[in-house]
Amino acid sequence: MTAVVGLLLVIPLGAVALTLLLPKLVWRRSVSLIASTATLIASVAVLFGVDGDGPIIVNVGGWEAPLGIALVADRFAALMLSVSAAALLGVLIFAVGQRDNDRAFPSFHAVYQTLAAGVVLAFLTGDLFTLFVAFEIMLTASYVLITHRAGPEQIRATMTYVVVGLVASGLFLVGIGLIYAATGTVNLADLSVRLAEVDPALRTAIGWLFFMVFGIKAAIFPLFFWLPDSYPTAVAPVTAIFAGLLTKVGVYAIIRTQTLLFPADKPSTPILLIAGLTMVIGVLGAIAQGDIKRILSFHIISQIGYMIMGLGFFTVAGIAAAIVFIVHQVVVKTVMFLVGGLVENSSGTGRLKEVAGVLHKFPVIAVLFLPAALSLAGLPPFSGFVGKLALVQAGFESGRWLVVAVSLFASVLTLFSMTKIWSGAFWGTPTDNLVRAPAATMVMATGGLVALSLVIGLAGQPLLEIATRAAGDLLSQESYRAAVLVSGS
Amino acid sequence: MSPVLAITAGALFAAGTYLIMQRLLTRIVIGLGLIGHGANLLLLGSGGPPGAAPFTDQAGQAMSDPLPQALVLTAIVITFGTTAFLMALAYRSHALTLSDAVEDDQEDRRISEANRRSAA
């Protein structure tokens, strides 16, 4: 099994090298598709292995933890890996189906697989500095993807994205420097032992510094302004994978560091406050927009609030609910942006004023949109309902009624803004600009992810059970610490 | 961490933060570079007193911690790469718009538009 965890990194990096060398587009596409499929299979295998037998540790280069770099696959990491690999594969098929992505951009597949490698490394890494490197790999690939074929408007928006990303990286380095000065280690398992001995005031300060650094990447309130400005300017598959994955890697890092390094034994009011504000401000921003991609971008922010809320309870139920919610969001957010891409692909615009009647002209797009939109709003029996129900129950258990009420209020507004897209773009008499029928590959890729989100909705119970086990591991810290440090001594 | 190192890192952060607040892209790029240097200096300082060799074969000889030095090396390479990318982006922006200034984002423009309309 340890070999499979190693393979998870080797596959995308190998694909990067190969796609850079291969001269023909067909070969590059095949290598990239095979690599993404293999990553998905390997991640699911790791998920089943980890759920049965406990965390898998790989000591890179044979140096044992806490001296060397450890890759740690526990339940949380494996779950995130599997769903991310599914989203990466779906979007890749969509991008290949849209044709002009990799045709006009010869190194598209190399950059895309670099992004995949960064995401995989971020989930697997067992030390803070490798997490920094993983973020840089992922973000640098995203800078290249978002600026490709950019006009003046995209360059301006990307500039904000890149500068904010680099400032966050600088602060991340500062955090690593401070934590190393305080403890003398960057290994997460080792840190969780040694940080307990550090002065509580200093620990709290470092904890909030890391919360802020990852909060910028995850786009929580009030650090989200870069997101709705930059994401909508990229091409559809690129926006879809950014929306589905990048912010969730930030949330993953927040949950990992807050539970392992800065644990709390009672609900954290500041975190819940931030969560509530993120939900409401995000969804209010969405309502004010008139463009499909911009509406959806503000929804990313709003939904991040729900995940942070689950963390804020600091209970097994709360974190399990947050994990289920992240799994659902990765799939559904990707689908929503792919559907937005399909509408844009057909009409050449995503502005609600300029496009209408998609339902009558291309009913298949509407069929893909509806379950994803209802899922995003959290209606049963779709996947969003499972996550939101679990969050609400966890909130009641912790006795935090106010934030639960806020989250339900934000859900209603989410439904409202979804109906805005539906009545604006899908109903009405078809506009003349609806000329290009969507390619079958693009519809299939989106449809596959819609099916996955339906499966998540129907298989809510098993998913919640595995998420509960993952959350138990996160909160007790023992299994993580024992696995990393015992194998290292 | 020696006071000199700490003050230098602080000065680099201050100057970098000031430059990032500017509108001109070239200044932002330089500001980011300064912040990167500040962070690297801080990271280097986290390894304890400087001056000794990181590797030695003589027992009992003073050593400085080699790990932060390795981390800083990695961080420098990454900062170098991203700065180069940012320079290319700034050049592209200059080629497209013939200006070096970062313009307002879409929301800002909508708000100023609304203000202008309500004033008129």
Coordinates of C-alpha atoms in Angstrom, one line a residue:
Chain A
M1 CA 0.0 0.0 0.0
T2 CA 2.9 2.4 0.7
A3 CA 3.9 2.0 -2.9
V4 CA 0.5 3.2 -4.0
V5 CA 0.8 6.3 -1.9
G6 CA 4.1 7.0 -3.6
L7 CA 2.5 6.4 -7.0
L8 CA -0.1 9.1 -6.3
L9 CA 2.8 11.6 -6.6
V10 CA 4.8 9.8 -9.3
I11 CA 1.8 9.5 -11.7
P12 CA 1.0 13.2 -12.2
L13 CA 4.7 14.2 -12.1
G14 CA 5.6 11.5 -14.6
A15 CA 2.7 12.7 -16.8
V16 CA 4.1 16.3 -16.6
A17 CA 7.5 15.1 -18.0
L18 CA 6.0 12.9 -20.7
T19 CA 3.5 15.5 -21.9
L20 CA 6.3 18.0 -22.2
L21 CA 8.3 15.6 -24.4
L22 CA 5.5 14.2 -26.6
P23 CA 5.2 16.0 -29.9
K24 CA 1.7 15.0 -30.9
L25 CA -1.5 16.3 -29.3
V26 CA -3.2 12.9 -29.4
W27 CA -0.4 11.3 -27.4
R28 CA -0.3 14.2 -24.9
R29 CA -4.1 13.8 -24.4
S30 CA -3.8 10.0 -23.9
V31 CA -1.0 10.3 -21.4
S32 CA -2.9 13.0 -19.5
L33 CA -6.2 11.1 -19.4
I34 CA -4.5 7.8 -18.4
A35 CA -2.6 9.6 -15.7
S36 CA -5.7 11.2 -14.2
T37 CA -7.6 7.9 -14.4
A38 CA -4.7 6.1 -12.7
T39 CA -4.6 8.8 -10.0
L40 CA -8.3 8.3 -9.4
I41 CA -8.0 4.5 -9.1
A42 CA -5.0 4.8 -6.8
S43 CA -6.7 7.3 -4.5
V44 CA -9.8 5.1 -4.2
A45 CA -7.5 2.1 -3.4
V46 CA -5.7 4.2 -0.8
L47 CA -9.1 5.3 0.7
F48 CA -10.2 1.7 1.2
G49 CA -6.8 0.6 2.5
V50 CA -6.6 3.4 5.0
D51 CA -10.2 3.0 6.2
G52 CA -9.5 -0.7 6.9
D53 CA -5.9 -0.7 8.2
G54 CA -5.2 2.8 9.5
P55 CA -2.9 5.6 8.2
I56 CA -0.2 4.8 5.6
I57 CA 3.2 6.5 6.0
V58 CA 5.8 7.0 3.4
N59 CA 9.2 8.2 4.5
V60 CA 10.6 10.0 1.5
G61 CA 14.2 9.1 0.8
G62 CA 14.2 6.6 3.7
W63 CA 14.7 9.4 6.3
E64 CA 12.5 8.7 9.1
A65 CA 10.1 11.2 10.8
P66 CA 10.5 13.6 12.4
L67 CA 13.9 14.2 10.6
G68 CA 12.8 13.3 7.0
I69 CA 9.8 14.3 5.0
A70 CA 6.8 12.0 5.7
L71 CA 3.8 11.5 3.4
V72 CA 0.8 10.7 5.5
A73 CA -2.4 9.2 4.1
D74 CA -5.1 9.1 6.8
R75 CA -8.8 8.9 6.3
F76 CA -9.3 12.6 5.8
A77 CA -6.5 12.9 3.3
A78 CA -7.6 9.8 1.4
L79 CA -11.2 11.0 1.2
M80 CA -10.1 14.4 -0.1
L81 CA -7.7 12.7 -2.6
S82 CA -10.4 10.5 -4.0
V83 CA -13.0 13.2 -4.6
S84 CA -10.4 15.6 -6.0
A85 CA -9.1 13.0 -8.4
A86 CA -12.6 12.4 -9.6
A87 CA -13.1 16.2 -10.2
L88 CA -9.7 16.5 -11.9
L89 CA -10.5 13.6 -14.3
G90 CA -14.0 15.0 -15.1
V91 CA -12.7 18.5 -15.8
L92 CA -9.8 17.1 -17.9
I93 CA -12.3 15.2 -20.1
F94 CA -14.4 18.4 -20.4
A95 CA -11.3 20.4 -21.4
V96 CA -10.3 17.8 -24.1
G97 CA -13.9 17.8 -25.4
Q98 CA -13.9 21.6 -25.6
R99 CA -11.0 21.2 -28.1
D100 CA -9.5 24.7 -28.2
N101 CA -7.9 24.4 -24.7
D102 CA -5.0 22.1 -25.4
R103 CA -4.9 22.8 -29.1
A104 CA -4.0 26.5 -28.7
F105 CA -1.9 25.8 -25.6
P106 CA 0.6 23.0 -26.2
S107 CA 1.7 22.6 -22.6
F108 CA -1.8 22.6 -21.2
H109 CA -1.6 19.0 -20.1
A110 CA 1.8 19.5 -18.5
V111 CA 0.5 22.5 -16.5
Y112 CA -2.7 20.7 -15.6
Q113 CA -0.9 17.6 -14.3
T114 CA 1.4 19.9 -12.3
L115 CA -1.7 21.4 -10.6
A116 CA -2.8 17.8 -9.9
A117 CA 0.6 16.9 -8.4
G118 CA 0.4 20.0 -6.2
V119 CA -3.1 19.2 -4.9
V120 CA -2.0 15.6 -4.2
L121 CA 1.1 16.7 -2.3
A122 CA -0.9 19.2 -0.3
F123 CA -3.2 16.4 0.9
L124 CA -0.5 13.9 1.6
T125 CA 2.3 15.9 3.2
G126 CA 3.1 15.4 6.8
D127 CA 5.2 18.5 7.3
L128 CA 4.5 22.3 7.1
F129 CA 7.3 23.2 4.8
T130 CA 6.3 20.6 2.2
L131 CA 2.8 21.9 2.5
F132 CA 4.2 25.3 1.5
V133 CA 6.0 23.7 -1.5
A134 CA 2.8 21.9 -2.4
F135 CA 0.8 25.2 -2.3
E136 CA 3.5 26.8 -4.5
I137 CA 3.4 24.0 -7.1
M138 CA -0.4 24.2 -7.2
L139 CA -0.6 28.0 -7.3
T140 CA 2.2 28.5 -9.9
A141 CA 0.4 26.0 -12.2
S142 CA -2.8 28.0 -11.5
Y143 CA -1.1 31.3 -12.4
V144 CA -0.1 29.8 -15.7
L145 CA -3.5 28.3 -16.5
I146 CA -5.4 31.5 -15.6
T147 CA -3.1 33.9 -17.6
H148 CA -3.0 31.8 -20.8
R149 CA -4.4 33.8 -23.8
A150 CA -5.4 36.6 -21.4
G151 CA -6.6 39.9 -22.7
P152 CA -6.3 43.2 -20.8
E153 CA -9.2 42.4 -18.4
Q154 CA -7.9 38.9 -17.5
I155 CA -4.4 40.3 -17.0
R156 CA -5.7 42.9 -14.6
A157 CA -7.8 40.3 -12.6
T158 CA -4.9 37.8 -12.6
M159 CA -2.5 40.4 -11.3
T160 CA -4.7 40.7 -8.2
Y161 CA -4.8 36.9 -7.9
V162 CA -1.1 36.4 -8.2
V163 CA -0.1 39.3 -5.9
V164 CA -2.6 38.1 -3.2
G165 CA -1.3 34.6 -3.6
L166 CA 2.3 35.7 -3.2
V167 CA 1.6 37.8 -0.2
A168 CA -0.1 34.8 1.4
S169 CA 3.0 32.7 0.6
G170 CA 5.2 35.3 2.2
L171 CA 3.1 35.1 5.4
F172 CA 3.2 31.3 5.3
L173 CA 7.0 31.5 5.3
V174 CA 6.9 33.8 8.3
G175 CA 4.6 31.4 10.1
I176 CA 6.9 28.5 9.4
G177 CA 9.9 30.6 10.6
L178 CA 8.1 31.5 13.9
I179 CA 6.9 27.9 14.5
Y180 CA 10.4 26.6 13.9
A181 CA 11.9 29.1 16.2
A182 CA 9.4 28.1 18.9
T183 CA 9.6 24.3 18.6
G184 CA 12.6 23.3 16.4
T185 CA 10.5 21.2 14.0
V186 CA 8.2 21.4 11.0
N187 CA 6.9 17.9 11.1
L188 CA 3.2 18.1 11.8
A189 CA 3.0 15.1 14.2
D190 CA 6.1 16.2 16.1
L191 CA 4.7 19.8 16.2
S192 CA 1.5 18.6 17.7
V193 CA 3.5 17.2 20.7
R194 CA 5.9 20.1 21.0
L195 CA 3.4 23.0 20.5
A196 CA 1.6 21.8 23.6
E197 CA 4.6 22.9 25.6
V198 CA 4.8 26.3 24.1
D199 CA 3.5 29.4 25.9
P200 CA -0.3 29.5 25.2
A201 CA -0.3 33.1 24.1
L202 CA 2.4 32.5 21.5
R203 CA 0.6 29.3 20.3
T204 CA -2.6 31.2 19.9
A205 CA -0.8 33.9 17.9
I206 CA 0.8 31.4 15.6
G207 CA -2.5 29.5 15.2
W208 CA -4.3 32.7 14.0
L209 CA -1.4 33.5 11.7
F210 CA -1.8 30.1 10.0
F211 CA -5.6 30.5 10.0
M212 CA -5.2 33.8 8.2
V213 CA -2.6 32.4 5.7
F214 CA -4.9 29.4 4.7
G215 CA -7.9 31.7 5.0
I216 CA -6.6 33.8 2.2
K217 CA -6.2 30.7 0.0
A218 CA -9.6 29.4 1.1
A219 CA -11.3 32.8 0.6
I220 CA -13.0 33.3 4.0
F221 CA -14.4 36.6 5.2
P222 CA -12.8 39.2 5.1
L223 CA -10.0 37.8 2.9
F224 CA -12.0 36.8 -0.2
F225 CA -12.0 39.9 -2.4
W226 CA -9.5 38.4 -4.9
L227 CA -11.7 35.4 -5.8
P228 CA -14.8 36.7 -7.5
D229 CA -12.6 39.2 -9.4
S230 CA -10.2 36.6 -10.9
Y231 CA -11.9 33.2 -11.2
P232 CA -14.6 34.2 -13.7
T233 CA -12.0 35.5 -16.2
A234 CA -10.4 32.2 -17.0
V235 CA -11.8 29.6 -19.5
A236 CA -14.5 27.3 -18.3
P237 CA -12.6 24.1 -17.4
V238 CA -9.9 26.1 -15.6
T239 CA -12.4 28.1 -13.6
A240 CA -14.2 24.8 -12.8
I241 CA -11.1 23.1 -11.4
F242 CA -10.1 26.2 -9.5
A243 CA -13.6 26.5 -8.0
G244 CA -13.8 22.8 -7.2
L245 CA -10.3 22.3 -5.7
L246 CA -8.1 25.2 -4.9
T247 CA -10.1 26.9 -2.1
K248 CA -10.9 23.4 -0.7
V249 CA -7.2 22.7 -0.4
G250 CA -7.0 25.8 1.8
V251 CA -9.9 24.6 3.9
Y252 CA -8.2 21.2 4.2
A253 CA -5.1 22.9 5.5
I254 CA -7.1 25.0 8.0
I255 CA -8.9 21.9 9.3
R256 CA -5.6 19.9 9.4
T257 CA -3.6 22.5 11.2
Q258 CA -6.3 23.7 13.6
T259 CA -7.2 20.1 14.7
L260 CA -3.7 18.8 14.9
L261 CA -1.6 21.8 16.0
F262 CA -4.0 24.1 17.7
P263 CA -6.8 21.9 19.1
A264 CA -9.6 23.3 21.1
D265 CA -12.0 21.4 23.4
K266 CA -15.0 23.6 23.0
P267 CA -16.7 25.5 20.1
S268 CA -14.6 28.5 19.0
T269 CA -16.7 31.7 18.9
P270 CA -14.3 33.7 16.6
I271 CA -14.2 30.9 14.1
L272 CA -18.0 30.5 14.1
L273 CA -18.4 34.3 13.7
I274 CA -16.1 34.3 10.7
A275 CA -18.0 31.3 9.3
G276 CA -21.3 33.1 9.7
L277 CA -20.1 36.3 8.0
T278 CA -18.5 34.3 5.2
M279 CA -21.8 32.5 4.5
V280 CA -23.9 35.6 4.5
I281 CA -21.6 38.1 2.8
G282 CA -20.8 35.5 0.1
V283 CA -24.4 34.8 -0.7
L284 CA -25.4 38.5 -0.7
G285 CA -22.6 39.2 -3.1
A286 CA -23.9 36.4 -5.3
I287 CA -27.5 37.9 -5.4
A288 CA -26.1 41.2 -6.6
Q289 CA -24.4 39.7 -9.7
G290 CA -25.8 39.4 -13.2
D291 CA -23.3 36.9 -14.7
I292 CA -23.4 33.2 -14.2
K293 CA -19.8 32.7 -13.4
R294 CA -19.7 35.7 -11.1
I295 CA -22.8 34.5 -9.2
L296 CA -21.2 31.1 -8.8
S297 CA -17.8 32.6 -7.7
F298 CA -19.6 34.4 -4.8
H299 CA -21.2 31.1 -3.9
I300 CA -17.8 29.5 -3.5
I301 CA -17.1 32.0 -0.7
S302 CA -20.5 31.4 0.9
Q303 CA -20.1 27.6 0.9
I304 CA -16.6 27.9 2.4
G305 CA -18.4 29.4 5.4
Y306 CA -20.3 26.1 6.0
M307 CA -17.0 24.2 6.1
I308 CA -15.4 26.6 8.6
M309 CA -18.6 26.4 10.7
G310 CA -18.2 22.6 10.9
L311 CA -14.7 23.1 12.1
G312 CA -15.7 25.8 14.6
F313 CA -17.8 23.4 16.7
F314 CA -14.6 21.3 17.4
T315 CA -16.7 18.2 17.8
V316 CA -16.6 14.9 16.0
A317 CA -20.0 15.5 14.5
G318 CA -19.1 19.1 13.4
I319 CA -15.9 18.1 11.7
A320 CA -17.5 15.0 10.1
A321 CA -20.2 17.3 8.7
A322 CA -17.6 19.7 7.4
I323 CA -15.8 16.8 5.6
V324 CA -19.0 15.5 4.0
F325 CA -19.7 19.1 3.0
I326 CA -16.3 19.5 1.4
V327 CA -16.7 16.2 -0.5
H328 CA -20.1 17.4 -1.8
Q329 CA -18.8 20.9 -2.7
V330 CA -15.8 19.7 -4.7
V331 CA -18.1 17.8 -7.0
V332 CA -21.0 20.2 -7.2
K333 CA -19.0 23.4 -7.5
T334 CA -17.1 21.8 -10.4
V335 CA -20.3 20.8 -12.1
M336 CA -21.9 24.2 -11.7
F337 CA -18.9 25.9 -13.4
L338 CA -18.8 23.3 -16.1
V339 CA -22.5 24.0 -16.8
G340 CA -21.8 27.7 -16.8
G341 CA -19.1 26.8 -19.3
L342 CA -21.6 24.9 -21.4
V343 CA -23.9 27.9 -21.5
E344 CA -21.0 30.2 -22.5
N345 CA -19.8 27.7 -25.0
S346 CA -23.3 27.6 -26.7
S347 CA -24.0 31.4 -26.6
G348 CA -20.6 33.1 -26.2
T349 CA -21.8 34.9 -23.0
G350 CA -22.6 34.1 -19.4
R351 CA -24.5 37.4 -18.8
L352 CA -28.1 36.7 -17.7
K353 CA -29.3 39.7 -19.7
E354 CA -27.9 38.4 -22.9
V355 CA -28.8 34.7 -22.8
A356 CA -32.2 33.0 -22.2
G357 CA -34.2 29.9 -23.2
V358 CA -31.4 27.4 -22.9
L359 CA -34.0 24.9 -21.6
H360 CA -35.8 24.9 -25.0
K361 CA -32.8 25.0 -27.2
F362 CA -30.4 22.7 -25.4
P363 CA -32.4 20.8 -22.8
V364 CA -29.5 18.6 -21.8
I365 CA -27.7 21.6 -20.2
A366 CA -30.7 22.3 -18.1
V367 CA -30.9 18.7 -17.1
L368 CA -27.3 18.9 -15.9
F369 CA -27.8 22.2 -14.1
L370 CA -30.9 21.4 -12.1
P371 CA -29.7 18.6 -9.8
A372 CA -26.4 20.5 -9.2
A373 CA -28.3 23.7 -8.3
L374 CA -30.7 22.0 -6.0
S375 CA -27.8 20.2 -4.4
L376 CA -26.0 23.5 -3.9
A377 CA -29.1 24.9 -2.2
G378 CA -29.2 21.8 0.0
L379 CA -32.6 20.3 -1.0
P380 CA -33.2 16.6 -0.3
P381 CA -32.3 14.0 -1.7
F382 CA -29.3 15.8 -3.2
S383 CA -25.8 15.7 -1.8
G384 CA -25.9 19.2 -0.3
F385 CA -28.7 18.1 1.9
V386 CA -26.6 15.4 3.6
G387 CA -23.9 17.9 4.4
K388 CA -26.2 20.7 5.6
L389 CA -28.3 18.3 7.7
A390 CA -25.2 17.0 9.4
L391 CA -24.0 20.5 10.0
V392 CA -27.3 21.6 11.5
Q393 CA -27.4 18.6 13.8
A394 CA -23.8 19.2 14.9
G395 CA -24.7 22.8 15.6
F396 CA -27.7 21.8 17.8
E397 CA -25.5 19.3 19.7
S398 CA -23.0 22.1 20.4
G399 CA -25.9 24.4 21.4
R400 CA -24.8 27.1 18.8
W401 CA -28.3 28.1 17.6
L402 CA -27.4 31.4 16.1
V403 CA -24.8 30.2 13.6
V404 CA -27.2 27.4 12.6
A405 CA -30.0 29.9 12.0
V406 CA -27.6 32.0 9.9
S407 CA -26.6 29.0 7.8
L408 CA -30.2 28.2 7.1
F409 CA -30.9 31.8 6.1
A410 CA -27.9 31.7 3.8
S411 CA -29.3 28.5 2.3
V412 CA -32.6 30.2 1.4
L413 CA -30.7 33.0 -0.3
T414 CA -28.6 30.4 -2.2
L415 CA -31.8 28.9 -3.5
F416 CA -33.0 32.3 -4.5
S417 CA -29.9 33.1 -6.5
M418 CA -30.1 29.7 -8.2
T419 CA -33.6 30.5 -9.3
K420 CA -32.1 33.7 -10.6
I421 CA -29.8 31.8 -12.9
W422 CA -32.6 29.3 -13.8
S423 CA -35.2 31.9 -14.7
G424 CA -32.6 34.2 -16.4
A425 CA -30.7 31.8 -18.6
F426 CA -32.8 28.7 -18.9
W427 CA -36.4 29.9 -19.1
G428 CA -37.8 32.3 -21.6
T429 CA -37.7 32.5 -25.4
P430 CA -34.3 31.3 -26.7
T431 CA -32.0 34.1 -27.7
D432 CA -30.4 34.2 -31.1
N433 CA -26.9 33.7 -29.8
L434 CA -27.6 30.1 -28.8
V435 CA -25.9 28.6 -31.8
R436 CA -23.3 26.0 -30.8
A437 CA -24.6 22.6 -29.5
P438 CA -22.5 21.3 -26.7
A439 CA -20.0 18.6 -27.7
A440 CA -20.9 15.1 -26.5
T441 CA -17.7 14.7 -24.6
M442 CA -18.3 17.9 -22.6
V443 CA -21.9 16.8 -21.7
M444 CA -20.6 13.3 -20.7
A445 CA -17.9 14.7 -18.5
T446 CA -20.4 17.0 -16.7
G447 CA -22.9 14.2 -16.6
G448 CA -20.4 11.9 -14.9
L449 CA -19.8 14.4 -12.2
V450 CA -23.6 15.0 -11.8
A451 CA -24.0 11.3 -11.4
L452 CA -21.2 11.3 -8.7
S453 CA -23.0 14.0 -6.8
L454 CA -26.3 12.0 -6.9
V455 CA -24.4 9.0 -5.6
I456 CA -23.0 11.1 -2.8
G457 CA -26.5 12.2 -2.0
L458 CA -27.9 8.7 -2.0
A459 CA -24.9 7.1 -0.2
G460 CA -25.0 9.8 2.5
Q461 CA -25.0 7.4 5.4
P462 CA -21.8 5.4 4.5
L463 CA -20.1 8.7 3.6
L464 CA -21.1 10.3 6.9
E465 CA -19.8 7.2 8.7
I466 CA -16.4 7.3 7.1
A467 CA -16.3 11.0 7.7
T468 CA -17.1 10.5 11.3
R469 CA -14.2 8.0 11.6
A470 CA -12.0 10.6 9.9
A471 CA -13.1 13.3 12.2
G472 CA -12.5 11.1 15.2
D473 CA -8.9 10.6 14.1
L474 CA -8.5 14.3 13.5
L475 CA -9.7 15.3 17.0
S476 CA -8.0 12.5 19.0
Q477 CA -4.7 13.2 17.1
E478 CA -3.4 9.9 18.6
S479 CA -3.6 7.7 15.5
Y480 CA -1.9 10.4 13.3
R481 CA 0.8 11.0 15.8
A482 CA 1.4 7.4 16.6
A483 CA 1.5 6.4 13.0
V484 CA 4.0 9.0 12.0
L485 CA 6.3 9.0 15.0
V486 CA 6.3 5.2 15.7
S487 CA 7.2 4.3 12.1
G488 CA 9.9 6.9 12.5
S489 CA 11.6 5.5 15.6
Chain B
M1 CA 17.8 35.9 16.5
S2 CA 20.2 38.8 16.7
P3 CA 18.7 42.4 16.9
V4 CA 20.4 43.4 13.7
L5 CA 18.7 40.6 11.8
A6 CA 15.4 41.2 13.4
I7 CA 15.5 45.0 12.6
T8 CA 16.5 44.3 9.0
A9 CA 13.7 41.8 8.5
G10 CA 11.2 44.3 10.0
A11 CA 12.5 47.1 7.7
L12 CA 12.2 44.8 4.7
F13 CA 8.6 44.0 5.6
A14 CA 7.7 47.6 6.2
A15 CA 9.2 48.8 2.9
G16 CA 7.6 45.8 1.1
T17 CA 4.2 46.4 2.5
Y18 CA 4.4 50.1 1.5
L19 CA 5.4 49.2 -2.0
I20 CA 2.6 46.7 -2.4
M21 CA 0.0 49.4 -1.6
Q22 CA 1.1 51.3 -4.7
R23 CA -0.7 51.3 -8.0
L24 CA 2.3 50.7 -10.3
L25 CA 3.0 47.1 -11.1
T26 CA 6.8 47.5 -11.0
R27 CA 6.6 48.8 -7.4
I28 CA 4.4 45.9 -6.4
V29 CA 6.9 43.4 -7.9
I30 CA 9.7 45.0 -6.0
G31 CA 7.6 45.1 -2.8
L32 CA 6.9 41.4 -3.1
G33 CA 10.6 40.8 -3.5
L34 CA 11.3 42.7 -0.3
I35 CA 8.7 40.8 1.6
G36 CA 10.1 37.6 0.3
H37 CA 13.6 38.6 1.5
G38 CA 12.1 39.6 4.9
A39 CA 10.5 36.2 5.3
N40 CA 13.7 34.4 4.3
L41 CA 15.7 36.4 6.8
L42 CA 13.2 35.6 9.5
L43 CA 13.3 31.9 8.6
L44 CA 17.1 32.0 8.7
G45 CA 17.0 33.7 12.1
S46 CA 14.7 31.0 13.5
G47 CA 17.6 28.5 13.4
G48 CA 19.5 30.0 16.4
P49 CA 22.7 32.0 16.5
P50 CA 24.5 32.4 13.2
G51 CA 28.2 32.1 12.3
A52 CA 29.0 28.5 12.9
A53 CA 29.3 25.9 10.1
P54 CA 26.1 23.8 9.5
F55 CA 28.1 20.6 9.0
T56 CA 31.2 19.5 10.9
D57 CA 33.1 16.3 11.5
Q58 CA 34.5 17.5 14.8
A59 CA 32.6 16.5 17.9
G60 CA 32.0 19.3 20.3
Q61 CA 32.4 22.1 17.7
A62 CA 29.6 24.7 17.6
M63 CA 27.1 24.0 14.8
S64 CA 24.3 26.1 13.4
D65 CA 21.1 24.4 12.5
P66 CA 21.2 23.4 8.8
L67 CA 17.5 22.9 8.4
P68 CA 16.4 26.6 8.1
Q69 CA 19.2 27.1 5.7
A70 CA 17.9 24.4 3.5
L71 CA 14.3 25.8 3.8
V72 CA 15.5 29.3 2.9
L73 CA 17.3 27.9 -0.2
T74 CA 14.1 26.3 -1.3
A75 CA 12.1 29.5 -0.5
I76 CA 14.6 31.6 -2.5
V77 CA 14.2 29.5 -5.5
I78 CA 10.4 29.6 -5.3
T79 CA 10.4 33.4 -4.8
F80 CA 12.8 33.8 -7.7
G81 CA 10.5 31.8 -10.0
T82 CA 7.3 33.6 -9.0
T83 CA 9.0 37.0 -9.3
A84 CA 10.1 36.1 -12.8
F85 CA 6.5 35.1 -13.6
L86 CA 5.2 38.4 -12.2
M87 CA 7.7 40.4 -14.2
A88 CA 6.5 38.6 -17.4
L89 CA 2.9 39.4 -16.4
A90 CA 3.7 43.0 -15.8
Y91 CA 5.4 43.2 -19.2
R92 CA 2.3 41.6 -20.8
S93 CA 0.1 44.1 -19.1
H94 CA 2.3 46.9 -20.3
A95 CA 2.2 45.6 -23.9
L96 CA -1.6 45.2 -23.8
T97 CA -2.6 48.5 -22.1
L98 CA 0.5 50.7 -22.5
S99 CA 0.3 51.4 -18.8
D100 CA 1.8 50.0 -15.7
A101 CA -1.0 50.9 -13.3
V102 CA -3.3 48.3 -11.8
E103 CA -6.9 49.4 -12.6
D104 CA -10.0 49.2 -10.4
D105 CA -11.7 45.9 -10.2
Q106 CA -15.2 45.3 -11.6
E107 CA -17.0 45.9 -8.3
D108 CA -15.1 49.1 -7.7
R109 CA -16.1 50.3 -11.2
R110 CA -19.7 49.5 -10.6
I111 CA -19.8 51.4 -7.3
S112 CA -18.1 54.5 -8.8
E113 CA -20.5 54.3 -11.7
A114 CA -23.5 54.2 -9.3
N115 CA -22.1 57.1 -7.3
R116 CA -21.7 59.1 -10.5
R117 CA -25.2 58.4 -11.5
S118 CA -26.7 59.3 -8.2
A119 CA -24.7 62.6 -8.1
A120 CA -25.9 63.6 -11.5

